[in-house]
PDB file of C-alpha atoms in Angstrom:
ATOM      1  CA  UNK A 245    -121.279 153.107  48.991  1.00 53.00           C
ATOM      2  CA  UNK A 246    -117.830 151.555  49.459  1.00 67.00           C
ATOM      3  CA  UNK A 247    -115.016 154.104  49.475  1.00 82.00           C
ATOM      4  CA  UNK A 248    -112.319 153.378  46.911  1.00 90.00           C
ATOM      5  CA  UNK A 249    -108.720 154.556  46.748  1.00 92.00           C
ATOM      6  CA  UNK A 250    -106.895 154.617  43.418  1.00 96.00           C
ATOM      7  CA  UNK A 251    -103.134 154.032  43.424  1.00 96.00           C
ATOM      8  CA  UNK A 252    -100.626 154.002  40.565  1.00 97.00           C
ATOM      9  CA  UNK A 253     -97.495 151.939  41.266  1.00 97.00           C
ATOM     10  CA  UNK A 254     -94.479 152.626  39.052  1.00 97.00           C
ATOM     11  CA  UNK A 255     -91.720 150.002  38.921  1.00 95.00           C
ATOM     12  CA  UNK A 256     -88.481 151.410  37.477  1.00 95.00           C
ATOM     13  CA  UNK A 257     -86.489 148.406  36.312  1.00 91.00           C
ATOM     14  CA  UNK A 258     -83.340 147.795  34.304  1.00 86.00           C
ATOM     15  CA  UNK A 259     -85.108 146.935  31.052  1.00 84.00           C
ATOM     16  CA  UNK A 260     -88.571 148.469  31.417  1.00 89.00           C
ATOM     17  CA  UNK A 261     -90.613 150.945  33.394  1.00 94.00           C
ATOM     18  CA  UNK A 262     -94.003 149.525  34.354  1.00 93.00           C
ATOM     19  CA  UNK A 263     -97.033 151.180  35.832  1.00 96.00           C
ATOM     20  CA  UNK A 264    -100.193 149.601  37.129  1.00 95.00           C
ATOM     21  CA  UNK A 265    -103.194 151.507  38.397  1.00 96.00           C
ATOM     22  CA  UNK A 266    -105.558 149.806  40.815  1.00 95.00           C
ATOM     23  CA  UNK A 267    -108.525 150.605  43.043  1.00 93.00           C
ATOM     24  CA  UNK A 268    -108.779 149.151  46.507  1.00 88.00           C
ATOM     25  CA  UNK A 269    -111.673 149.348  48.960  1.00 85.00           C
ATOM     26  CA  UNK A 270    -111.877 149.361  52.753  1.00 81.00           C
ATOM     27  CA  UNK A 271    -111.719 145.536  52.772  1.00 79.00           C
ATOM     28  CA  UNK A 272    -108.421 145.752  50.825  1.00 78.00           C
ATOM     29  CA  UNK A 273    -109.971 144.152  47.725  1.00 82.00           C
ATOM     30  CA  UNK A 274    -107.807 145.187  44.779  1.00 85.00           C
ATOM     31  CA  UNK A 275    -109.130 145.818  41.284  1.00 89.00           C
ATOM     32  CA  UNK A 276    -106.550 146.398  38.546  1.00 90.00           C
ATOM     33  CA  UNK A 277    -107.805 149.055  36.141  1.00 92.00           C
ATOM     34  CA  UNK A 278    -104.814 149.908  33.928  1.00 93.00           C
ATOM     35  CA  UNK A 279    -101.365 148.661  32.910  1.00 91.00           C
ATOM     36  CA  UNK A 280     -98.642 150.476  31.028  1.00 92.00           C
ATOM     37  CA  UNK A 281     -95.086 149.520  30.117  1.00 90.00           C
ATOM     38  CA  UNK A 282     -92.230 151.027  28.153  1.00 92.00           C
ATOM     39  CA  UNK A 283     -88.972 149.265  27.310  1.00 87.00           C
ATOM     40  CA  UNK A 284     -86.291 151.936  27.758  1.00 87.00           C
ATOM     41  CA  UNK A 285     -83.162 150.003  28.850  1.00 85.00           C
ATOM     42  CA  UNK A 286     -82.480 152.409  31.709  1.00 88.00           C
ATOM     43  CA  UNK A 287     -79.650 150.131  32.844  1.00 82.00           C
ATOM     44  CA  UNK A 288     -78.039 149.652  29.434  1.00 78.00           C
ATOM     45  CA  UNK A 289     -74.734 151.167  30.598  1.00 79.00           C
ATOM     46  CA  UNK A 290     -74.969 150.330  34.302  1.00 75.00           C
ATOM     47  CA  UNK A 291     -73.123 147.065  33.757  1.00 72.00           C
ATOM     48  CA  UNK A 292     -70.286 148.635  31.759  1.00 68.00           C
ATOM     49  CA  UNK A 293     -67.064 150.184  33.035  1.00 67.00           C
ATOM     50  CA  UNK A 294     -68.398 153.328  34.731  1.00 75.00           C
ATOM     51  CA  UNK A 295     -71.502 151.668  36.112  1.00 87.00           C
ATOM     52  CA  UNK A 296     -73.408 154.926  35.662  1.00 92.00           C
ATOM     53  CA  UNK A 297     -76.832 155.404  34.125  1.00 91.00           C
ATOM     54  CA  UNK A 298     -76.189 157.068  30.760  1.00 91.00           C
ATOM     55  CA  UNK A 299     -77.455 160.590  30.094  1.00 92.00           C
ATOM     56  CA  UNK A 300     -79.620 159.296  27.227  1.00 93.00           C
ATOM     57  CA  UNK A 301     -81.129 156.548  29.370  1.00 91.00           C
ATOM     58  CA  UNK A 302     -82.002 159.080  32.074  1.00 94.00           C
ATOM     59  CA  UNK A 303     -83.631 161.358  29.487  1.00 95.00           C
ATOM     60  CA  UNK A 304     -85.686 158.397  28.189  1.00 95.00           C
ATOM     61  CA  UNK A 305     -86.624 157.474  31.751  1.00 95.00           C
ATOM     62  CA  UNK A 306     -87.744 161.003  32.593  1.00 96.00           C
ATOM     63  CA  UNK A 307     -89.861 161.214  29.413  1.00 96.00           C
ATOM     64  CA  UNK A 308     -91.637 157.927  30.200  1.00 96.00           C
ATOM     65  CA  UNK A 309     -92.238 158.938  33.809  1.00 97.00           C
ATOM     66  CA  UNK A 310     -93.690 162.277  32.684  1.00 97.00           C
ATOM     67  CA  UNK A 311     -96.099 160.378  30.423  1.00 97.00           C
ATOM     68  CA  UNK A 312     -96.997 157.889  33.162  1.00 97.00           C
ATOM     69  CA  UNK A 313     -97.668 160.715  35.630  1.00 97.00           C
ATOM     70  CA  UNK A 314    -100.098 162.295  33.149  1.00 97.00           C
ATOM     71  CA  UNK A 315    -101.956 158.987  32.781  1.00 97.00           C
ATOM     72  CA  UNK A 316    -102.089 158.533  36.576  1.00 97.00           C
ATOM     73  CA  UNK A 317    -103.493 162.059  36.902  1.00 96.00           C
ATOM     74  CA  UNK A 318    -106.344 161.120  34.534  1.00 96.00           C
ATOM     75  CA  UNK A 319    -107.271 158.356  36.990  1.00 96.00           C
ATOM     76  CA  UNK A 320    -106.911 160.714  39.998  1.00 96.00           C
ATOM     77  CA  UNK A 321    -104.429 158.175  41.358  1.00 97.00           C
ATOM     78  CA  UNK A 322    -101.993 158.479  44.240  1.00 96.00           C
ATOM     79  CA  UNK A 323     -98.583 157.704  42.694  1.00 97.00           C
ATOM     80  CA  UNK A 324     -95.939 155.538  44.376  1.00 97.00           C
ATOM     81  CA  UNK A 325     -92.655 154.600  42.682  1.00 97.00           C
ATOM     82  CA  UNK A 326     -89.787 152.199  43.343  1.00 97.00           C
ATOM     83  CA  UNK A 327     -86.493 151.626  41.517  1.00 96.00           C
ATOM     84  CA  UNK A 328     -84.554 148.351  41.475  1.00 91.00           C
ATOM     85  CA  UNK A 329     -81.095 147.076  40.524  1.00 87.00           C
ATOM     86  CA  UNK A 330     -80.022 149.486  37.741  1.00 89.00           C
ATOM     87  CA  UNK A 331     -80.711 152.606  39.840  1.00 93.00           C
ATOM     88  CA  UNK A 332     -79.683 150.880  43.082  1.00 92.00           C
ATOM     89  CA  UNK A 333     -76.250 149.937  41.697  1.00 89.00           C
ATOM     90  CA  UNK A 334     -75.461 153.001  39.591  1.00 93.00           C
ATOM     91  CA  UNK A 335     -73.174 155.553  41.306  1.00 94.00           C
ATOM     92  CA  UNK A 336     -75.397 158.265  39.786  1.00 94.00           C
ATOM     93  CA  UNK A 337     -78.680 156.518  40.631  1.00 94.00           C
ATOM     94  CA  UNK A 338     -79.498 159.119  43.285  1.00 96.00           C
ATOM     95  CA  UNK A 339     -78.839 161.864  40.728  1.00 96.00           C
ATOM     96  CA  UNK A 340     -81.546 160.344  38.493  1.00 95.00           C
ATOM     97  CA  UNK A 341     -83.972 160.111  41.423  1.00 97.00           C
ATOM     98  CA  UNK A 342     -83.251 163.735  42.423  1.00 97.00           C
ATOM     99  CA  UNK A 343     -83.730 164.903  38.823  1.00 96.00           C
ATOM    100  CA  UNK A 344     -87.118 163.199  38.586  1.00 96.00           C
ATOM    101  CA  UNK A 345     -88.174 164.763  41.886  1.00 97.00           C
ATOM    102  CA  UNK A 346     -87.138 168.210  40.667  1.00 96.00           C
ATOM    103  CA  UNK A 347     -88.787 167.884  37.245  1.00 95.00           C
ATOM    104  CA  UNK A 348     -91.936 165.943  38.083  1.00 96.00           C
ATOM    105  CA  UNK A 349     -92.360 166.161  41.852  1.00 96.00           C
ATOM    106  CA  UNK A 350     -92.292 162.346  41.991  1.00 97.00           C
ATOM    107  CA  UNK A 351     -90.647 160.635  44.953  1.00 97.00           C
ATOM    108  CA  UNK A 352     -88.869 157.430  43.899  1.00 97.00           C
ATOM    109  CA  UNK A 353     -87.810 154.965  46.578  1.00 97.00           C
ATOM    110  CA  UNK A 354     -84.573 153.163  45.706  1.00 96.00           C
ATOM    111  CA  UNK A 355     -85.593 149.771  47.008  1.00 95.00           C
ATOM    112  CA  UNK A 356     -83.206 147.646  49.032  1.00 92.00           C
ATOM    113  CA  UNK A 357     -82.902 144.011  47.974  1.00 88.00           C
ATOM    114  CA  UNK A 358     -84.844 143.005  51.120  1.00 89.00           C
ATOM    115  CA  UNK A 359     -87.708 145.418  50.413  1.00 93.00           C
ATOM    116  CA  UNK A 360     -87.859 144.334  46.766  1.00 92.00           C
ATOM    117  CA  UNK A 361     -88.102 140.675  47.829  1.00 90.00           C
ATOM    118  CA  UNK A 362     -90.872 141.480  50.314  1.00 92.00           C
ATOM    119  CA  UNK A 363     -92.905 143.281  47.650  1.00 95.00           C
ATOM    120  CA  UNK A 364     -92.424 140.454  45.111  1.00 93.00           C
ATOM    121  CA  UNK A 365     -93.574 137.974  47.776  1.00 91.00           C
ATOM    122  CA  UNK A 366     -96.721 140.024  48.445  1.00 92.00           C
ATOM    123  CA  UNK A 367     -97.502 140.095  44.716  1.00 93.00           C
ATOM    124  CA  UNK A 368     -96.827 136.464  43.803  1.00 93.00           C
ATOM    125  CA  UNK A 369     -98.416 134.919  46.894  1.00 89.00           C
ATOM    126  CA  UNK A 370    -101.585 136.973  46.307  1.00 88.00           C
ATOM    127  CA  UNK A 371    -101.792 136.057  42.603  1.00 91.00           C
ATOM    128  CA  UNK A 372    -101.273 132.314  43.071  1.00 92.00           C
ATOM    129  CA  UNK A 373    -102.711 131.891  46.577  1.00 79.00           C
ATOM    130  CA  UNK A 374     -99.779 129.706  47.674  1.00 78.00           C
ATOM    131  CA  UNK A 375     -98.891 131.364  50.970  1.00 71.00           C
ATOM    132  CA  UNK A 376     -99.244 128.083  52.857  1.00 76.00           C
ATOM    133  CA  UNK A 377     -96.806 125.975  50.866  1.00 84.00           C
ATOM    134  CA  UNK A 378     -93.016 125.838  51.030  1.00 93.00           C
ATOM    135  CA  UNK A 379     -92.493 127.794  47.820  1.00 95.00           C
ATOM    136  CA  UNK A 380     -89.439 128.968  45.930  1.00 97.00           C
ATOM    137  CA  UNK A 381     -90.265 131.969  43.762  1.00 96.00           C
ATOM    138  CA  UNK A 382     -88.003 133.886  41.433  1.00 95.00           C
ATOM    139  CA  UNK A 383     -88.267 137.130  39.517  1.00 94.00           C
ATOM    140  CA  UNK A 384     -85.905 137.299  36.525  1.00 95.00           C
ATOM    141  CA  UNK A 385     -85.315 140.976  35.797  1.00 91.00           C
ATOM    142  CA  UNK A 386     -83.027 142.912  33.506  1.00 89.00           C
ATOM    143  CA  UNK A 387     -80.264 143.411  36.053  1.00 88.00           C
ATOM    144  CA  UNK A 388     -80.837 140.795  38.731  1.00 91.00           C
ATOM    145  CA  UNK A 389     -82.848 137.758  39.742  1.00 95.00           C
ATOM    146  CA  UNK A 390     -84.595 137.694  43.104  1.00 95.00           C
ATOM    147  CA  UNK A 391     -85.097 134.374  44.879  1.00 97.00           C
ATOM    148  CA  UNK A 392     -87.655 134.182  47.681  1.00 96.00           C
ATOM    149  CA  UNK A 393     -88.407 131.127  49.801  1.00 96.00           C
ATOM    150  CA  UNK A 394     -91.508 131.188  51.982  1.00 93.00           C
ATOM    151  CA  UNK A 395     -93.936 129.021  53.916  1.00 92.00           C
ATOM    152  CA  UNK A 396     -97.048 129.714  56.004  1.00 89.00           C
ATOM    153  CA  UNK A 397     -94.995 131.770  58.471  1.00 90.00           C
ATOM    154  CA  UNK A 398     -93.754 134.188  55.777  1.00 90.00           C
ATOM    155  CA  UNK A 399     -90.378 134.671  54.072  1.00 93.00           C
ATOM    156  CA  UNK A 400     -87.669 132.221  55.190  1.00 94.00           C
ATOM    157  CA  UNK A 401     -84.912 133.327  52.808  1.00 95.00           C
ATOM    158  CA  UNK A 402     -84.514 135.941  50.110  1.00 95.00           C
ATOM    159  CA  UNK A 403     -81.589 137.056  48.029  1.00 94.00           C
ATOM    160  CA  UNK A 404     -80.951 139.059  44.890  1.00 92.00           C
ATOM    161  CA  UNK A 405     -78.091 137.962  42.663  1.00 93.00           C
ATOM    162  CA  UNK A 406     -76.650 139.916  39.704  1.00 92.00           C
ATOM    163  CA  UNK A 407     -77.907 137.735  36.884  1.00 95.00           C
ATOM    164  CA  UNK A 408     -80.454 139.460  34.656  1.00 94.00           C
ATOM    165  CA  UNK A 409     -81.300 139.332  30.965  1.00 94.00           C
ATOM    166  CA  UNK A 410     -79.853 142.772  30.146  1.00 90.00           C
ATOM    167  CA  UNK A 411     -76.773 142.396  32.353  1.00 91.00           C
ATOM    168  CA  UNK A 412     -75.810 138.985  30.950  1.00 95.00           C
ATOM    169  CA  UNK A 413     -76.491 140.046  27.362  1.00 95.00           C
ATOM    170  CA  UNK A 414     -74.071 142.927  27.932  1.00 91.00           C
ATOM    171  CA  UNK A 415     -71.503 140.546  29.466  1.00 93.00           C
ATOM    172  CA  UNK A 416     -71.721 137.633  27.027  1.00 96.00           C
ATOM    173  CA  UNK A 417     -73.896 138.412  23.983  1.00 96.00           C
ATOM    174  CA  UNK A 418     -73.115 141.941  22.781  1.00 89.00           C
ATOM    175  CA  UNK A 419     -75.895 143.123  20.427  1.00 87.00           C
ATOM    176  CA  UNK A 420     -77.721 139.867  21.092  1.00 91.00           C
ATOM    177  CA  UNK A 421     -75.215 137.798  19.076  1.00 94.00           C
ATOM    178  CA  UNK A 422     -74.487 134.285  20.384  1.00 97.00           C
ATOM    179  CA  UNK A 423     -71.572 131.917  19.907  1.00 96.00           C
ATOM    180  CA  UNK A 424     -71.163 128.370  21.249  1.00 96.00           C
ATOM    181  CA  UNK A 425     -68.369 129.636  23.490  1.00 97.00           C
ATOM    182  CA  UNK A 426     -70.352 132.600  24.867  1.00 97.00           C
ATOM    183  CA  UNK A 427     -73.339 130.358  25.662  1.00 98.00           C
ATOM    184  CA  UNK A 428     -71.081 128.021  27.689  1.00 98.00           C
ATOM    185  CA  UNK A 429     -69.463 130.964  29.520  1.00 98.00           C
ATOM    186  CA  UNK A 430     -72.841 132.492  30.324  1.00 98.00           C
ATOM    187  CA  UNK A 431     -74.227 129.169  31.555  1.00 98.00           C
ATOM    188  CA  UNK A 432     -71.202 128.532  33.789  1.00 98.00           C
ATOM    189  CA  UNK A 433     -71.433 132.034  35.247  1.00 98.00           C
ATOM    190  CA  UNK A 434     -75.107 131.505  36.139  1.00 98.00           C
ATOM    191  CA  UNK A 435     -74.488 128.031  37.625  1.00 97.00           C
ATOM    192  CA  UNK A 436     -71.652 129.333  39.804  1.00 97.00           C
ATOM    193  CA  UNK A 437     -73.657 132.229  41.225  1.00 97.00           C
ATOM    194  CA  UNK A 438     -76.842 130.248  41.866  1.00 97.00           C
ATOM    195  CA  UNK A 439     -74.967 127.345  43.458  1.00 96.00           C
ATOM    196  CA  UNK A 440     -72.839 129.577  45.686  1.00 96.00           C
ATOM    197  CA  UNK A 441     -75.439 132.194  46.633  1.00 95.00           C
ATOM    198  CA  UNK A 442     -78.784 130.369  46.588  1.00 97.00           C
ATOM    199  CA  UNK A 443     -78.643 126.579  46.349  1.00 96.00           C
ATOM    200  CA  UNK A 444     -76.291 125.998  49.275  1.00 93.00           C
ATOM    201  CA  UNK A 445     -78.577 128.164  51.458  1.00 93.00           C
ATOM    202  CA  UNK A 446     -81.846 126.401  50.677  1.00 94.00           C
ATOM    203  CA  UNK A 447     -80.887 122.855  49.652  1.00 92.00           C
ATOM    204  CA  UNK A 448     -81.847 121.665  53.154  1.00 94.00           C
ATOM    205  CA  UNK A 449     -85.516 122.407  52.438  1.00 94.00           C
ATOM    206  CA  UNK A 450     -87.949 120.082  50.712  1.00 93.00           C
ATOM    207  CA  UNK A 451     -89.511 122.483  48.248  1.00 93.00           C
ATOM    208  CA  UNK A 452     -93.198 121.973  47.438  1.00 92.00           C
ATOM    209  CA  UNK A 453     -94.052 124.656  44.877  1.00 93.00           C
ATOM    210  CA  UNK A 454     -92.227 126.836  42.369  1.00 96.00           C
ATOM    211  CA  UNK A 455     -93.366 130.176  40.991  1.00 97.00           C
ATOM    212  CA  UNK A 456     -91.850 132.675  38.608  1.00 96.00           C
ATOM    213  CA  UNK A 457     -92.565 136.124  37.276  1.00 95.00           C
ATOM    214  CA  UNK A 458     -91.331 138.908  34.946  1.00 91.00           C
ATOM    215  CA  UNK A 459     -90.736 139.339  31.233  1.00 89.00           C
ATOM    216  CA  UNK A 460     -88.494 136.357  30.445  1.00 95.00           C
ATOM    217  CA  UNK A 461     -91.004 133.991  32.026  1.00 95.00           C
ATOM    218  CA  UNK A 462     -94.027 135.660  30.390  1.00 94.00           C
ATOM    219  CA  UNK A 463     -92.309 135.433  26.991  1.00 95.00           C
ATOM    220  CA  UNK A 464     -91.418 131.772  27.542  1.00 96.00           C
ATOM    221  CA  UNK A 465     -95.014 130.878  28.375  1.00 96.00           C
ATOM    222  CA  UNK A 466     -96.428 132.872  25.440  1.00 95.00           C
ATOM    223  CA  UNK A 467     -93.999 131.223  22.985  1.00 95.00           C
ATOM    224  CA  UNK A 468     -94.776 127.747  24.336  1.00 96.00           C
ATOM    225  CA  UNK A 469     -98.525 128.389  24.165  1.00 93.00           C
ATOM    226  CA  UNK A 470     -98.207 130.049  20.732  1.00 89.00           C
ATOM    227  CA  UNK A 471     -99.909 133.198  21.989  1.00 87.00           C
ATOM    228  CA  UNK A 472     -99.259 136.715  20.750  1.00 83.00           C
ATOM    229  CA  UNK A 473     -96.651 138.819  22.568  1.00 79.00           C
ATOM    230  CA  UNK A 474     -99.316 141.426  23.406  1.00 73.00           C
ATOM    231  CA  UNK A 475    -101.625 138.919  25.134  1.00 71.00           C
ATOM    232  CA  UNK A 476    -103.677 140.219  28.046  1.00 72.00           C
ATOM    233  CA  UNK A 477    -101.447 139.466  31.032  1.00 75.00           C
ATOM    234  CA  UNK A 478    -104.175 138.514  33.503  1.00 76.00           C
ATOM    235  CA  UNK A 479    -105.225 135.712  31.127  1.00 83.00           C
ATOM    236  CA  UNK A 480    -101.935 133.854  31.683  1.00 92.00           C
ATOM    237  CA  UNK A 481    -101.748 134.076  35.495  1.00 92.00           C
ATOM    238  CA  UNK A 482    -101.349 130.590  36.964  1.00 94.00           C
ATOM    239  CA  UNK A 483    -100.107 129.180  33.653  1.00 95.00           C
ATOM    240  CA  UNK A 484     -97.650 126.306  33.967  1.00 96.00           C
ATOM    241  CA  UNK A 485     -94.234 125.860  32.373  1.00 97.00           C
ATOM    242  CA  UNK A 486     -92.870 122.332  32.437  1.00 97.00           C
ATOM    243  CA  UNK A 487     -89.220 121.383  32.214  1.00 97.00           C
ATOM    244  CA  UNK A 488     -89.371 119.243  29.058  1.00 97.00           C
ATOM    245  CA  UNK A 489     -90.975 121.996  26.970  1.00 97.00           C
ATOM    246  CA  UNK A 490     -88.696 124.670  28.437  1.00 98.00           C
ATOM    247  CA  UNK A 491     -85.518 122.750  27.557  1.00 98.00           C
ATOM    248  CA  UNK A 492     -86.785 122.067  24.026  1.00 97.00           C
ATOM    249  CA  UNK A 493     -87.484 125.779  23.565  1.00 97.00           C
ATOM    250  CA  UNK A 494     -84.082 126.748  24.971  1.00 97.00           C
ATOM    251  CA  UNK A 495     -82.386 124.520  22.401  1.00 97.00           C
ATOM    252  CA  UNK A 496     -84.386 126.156  19.587  1.00 96.00           C
ATOM    253  CA  UNK A 497     -83.701 129.723  20.795  1.00 97.00           C
ATOM    254  CA  UNK A 498     -79.965 129.128  21.269  1.00 97.00           C
ATOM    255  CA  UNK A 499     -79.682 127.777  17.719  1.00 96.00           C
ATOM    256  CA  UNK A 500     -80.623 131.255  16.449  1.00 95.00           C
ATOM    257  CA  UNK A 501     -77.333 133.110  16.829  1.00 95.00           C
ATOM    258  CA  UNK A 502     -78.453 136.629  15.875  1.00 94.00           C
ATOM    259  CA  UNK A 503     -81.298 138.747  17.178  1.00 92.00           C
ATOM    260  CA  UNK A 504     -82.563 139.135  13.601  1.00 94.00           C
ATOM    261  CA  UNK A 505     -83.162 135.365  13.477  1.00 95.00           C
ATOM    262  CA  UNK A 506     -85.230 135.623  16.650  1.00 94.00           C
ATOM    263  CA  UNK A 507     -87.402 138.510  15.501  1.00 93.00           C
ATOM    264  CA  UNK A 508     -90.823 137.275  14.487  1.00 87.00           C
ATOM    265  CA  UNK A 509     -91.000 134.324  16.896  1.00 91.00           C
ATOM    266  CA  UNK A 510     -94.658 134.199  17.959  1.00 92.00           C
ATOM    267  CA  UNK A 511     -94.964 135.266  21.585  1.00 92.00           C
ATOM    268  CA  UNK A 512     -91.612 137.119  21.700  1.00 93.00           C
ATOM    269  CA  UNK A 513     -91.613 140.911  21.537  1.00 90.00           C
ATOM    270  CA  UNK A 514     -89.157 142.224  18.944  1.00 91.00           C
ATOM    271  CA  UNK A 515     -87.689 144.523  21.625  1.00 89.00           C
ATOM    272  CA  UNK A 516     -86.776 141.438  23.665  1.00 92.00           C
ATOM    273  CA  UNK A 517     -85.136 139.482  20.816  1.00 94.00           C
ATOM    274  CA  UNK A 518     -81.612 140.531  21.835  1.00 94.00           C
ATOM    275  CA  UNK A 519     -81.901 139.777  25.573  1.00 94.00           C
ATOM    276  CA  UNK A 520     -84.147 136.702  25.503  1.00 96.00           C
ATOM    277  CA  UNK A 521     -81.350 134.088  25.086  1.00 97.00           C
ATOM    278  CA  UNK A 522     -79.735 135.241  28.351  1.00 97.00           C
ATOM    279  CA  UNK A 523     -83.152 135.155  30.016  1.00 97.00           C
ATOM    280  CA  UNK A 524     -84.022 131.624  28.907  1.00 98.00           C
ATOM    281  CA  UNK A 525     -80.575 130.356  29.990  1.00 98.00           C
ATOM    282  CA  UNK A 526     -81.175 131.824  33.473  1.00 98.00           C
ATOM    283  CA  UNK A 527     -84.625 130.208  33.657  1.00 98.00           C
ATOM    284  CA  UNK A 528     -83.357 126.849  32.368  1.00 98.00           C
ATOM    285  CA  UNK A 529     -80.455 126.781  34.824  1.00 98.00           C
ATOM    286  CA  UNK A 530     -82.837 127.478  37.721  1.00 98.00           C
ATOM    287  CA  UNK A 531     -84.969 124.529  36.556  1.00 98.00           C
ATOM    288  CA  UNK A 532     -81.848 122.300  36.313  1.00 97.00           C
ATOM    289  CA  UNK A 533     -80.306 123.258  39.656  1.00 97.00           C
ATOM    290  CA  UNK A 534     -83.520 122.903  41.663  1.00 96.00           C
ATOM    291  CA  UNK A 535     -84.777 119.917  39.642  1.00 96.00           C
ATOM    292  CA  UNK A 536     -88.029 121.734  38.848  1.00 97.00           C
ATOM    293  CA  UNK A 537     -90.540 119.695  36.885  1.00 97.00           C
ATOM    294  CA  UNK A 538     -93.223 122.384  36.719  1.00 97.00           C
ATOM    295  CA  UNK A 539     -93.491 126.051  37.656  1.00 97.00           C
ATOM    296  CA  UNK A 540     -96.514 128.336  37.978  1.00 97.00           C
ATOM    297  CA  UNK A 541     -96.446 131.761  36.377  1.00 96.00           C
ATOM    298  CA  UNK A 542     -97.511 134.816  38.370  1.00 95.00           C
ATOM    299  CA  UNK A 543     -98.507 137.990  36.557  1.00 92.00           C
ATOM    300  CA  UNK A 544     -98.333 139.784  39.908  1.00 92.00           C
ATOM    301  CA  UNK A 545     -94.882 140.821  41.041  1.00 91.00           C
ATOM    302  CA  UNK A 546     -93.251 143.824  42.678  1.00 93.00           C
ATOM    303  CA  UNK A 547     -95.592 146.548  41.449  1.00 92.00           C
ATOM    304  CA  UNK A 548     -98.694 144.658  42.574  1.00 93.00           C
ATOM    305  CA  UNK A 549     -96.870 144.071  45.861  1.00 94.00           C
ATOM    306  CA  UNK A 550     -96.374 147.838  46.128  1.00 96.00           C
ATOM    307  CA  UNK A 551    -100.132 148.380  45.923  1.00 94.00           C
ATOM    308  CA  UNK A 552    -100.898 145.545  48.367  1.00 93.00           C
ATOM    309  CA  UNK A 553     -98.319 146.984  50.782  1.00 94.00           C
ATOM    310  CA  UNK A 554     -99.823 150.486  50.412  1.00 93.00           C
ATOM    311  CA  UNK A 555    -103.354 149.152  51.015  1.00 91.00           C
ATOM    312  CA  UNK A 556    -102.235 147.133  54.043  1.00 88.00           C
ATOM    313  CA  UNK A 557    -100.725 150.230  55.627  1.00 86.00           C
ATOM    314  CA  UNK A 558    -103.835 152.374  55.222  1.00 77.00           C
TER     315      UNK A 558
END
């Protein structure tokens, strides 16, 4: 009988905390057995004046992690955890990590941008089987967007830039309320950062494939395909988003100036109604700048990469 190892990977992001539980065997075949996610806005105050995680956000984070640990225990899973931009940037991020360790005995790795990119690459390339093409992938998170360029030799370039759906909502669309002026300011901010930090570095390459992951992209696909927001994630892996439909949707979303107007859109979680405009502007600007006609969606990202990385090192 093949020996199986069960691992729970917890991804502590700016907007949500995710956990996946998977079995892997001696041949490193991975079988996903459980997914869990809670939107807690851990980084809601990270992009304000102090830059600190708020006391309330840390309490919410600890409560969710306690619950996730109990679920992982039911599966007899080894638990690994990584935190990204909100915890990485917050002056009191280490305090949160230390508090979780003290309360729950859980070790959280505050992931460097390079390590985060490597894990996202492992996840996306496995899900879409596009390791051998010159591929630009991006992961649009709550606090940052990671860009990873790879070919058959591995990662060529990776960089995280501080444009995320929660961060930009905080900067330009307080409470999820849009104005024509704030949309223009947000768009210009995104263009400037992508052009200066990403495009000038990789414009010399002739890109073959494009891939994207994370909540903004999942929501965009579900809205375009008129699927329910709670759709089984694995069923949409490999789905395609084309530029024409994306730009039409962006126009529709940005015509709804309040989050209340966006609540009830099929495919969009109510909890994402405030931050989705910032997310779709980021996605649309990436399409514009890199002249993307079509992008594949990967339901694997950093947390799946964490499990692949763990399996590879056993």
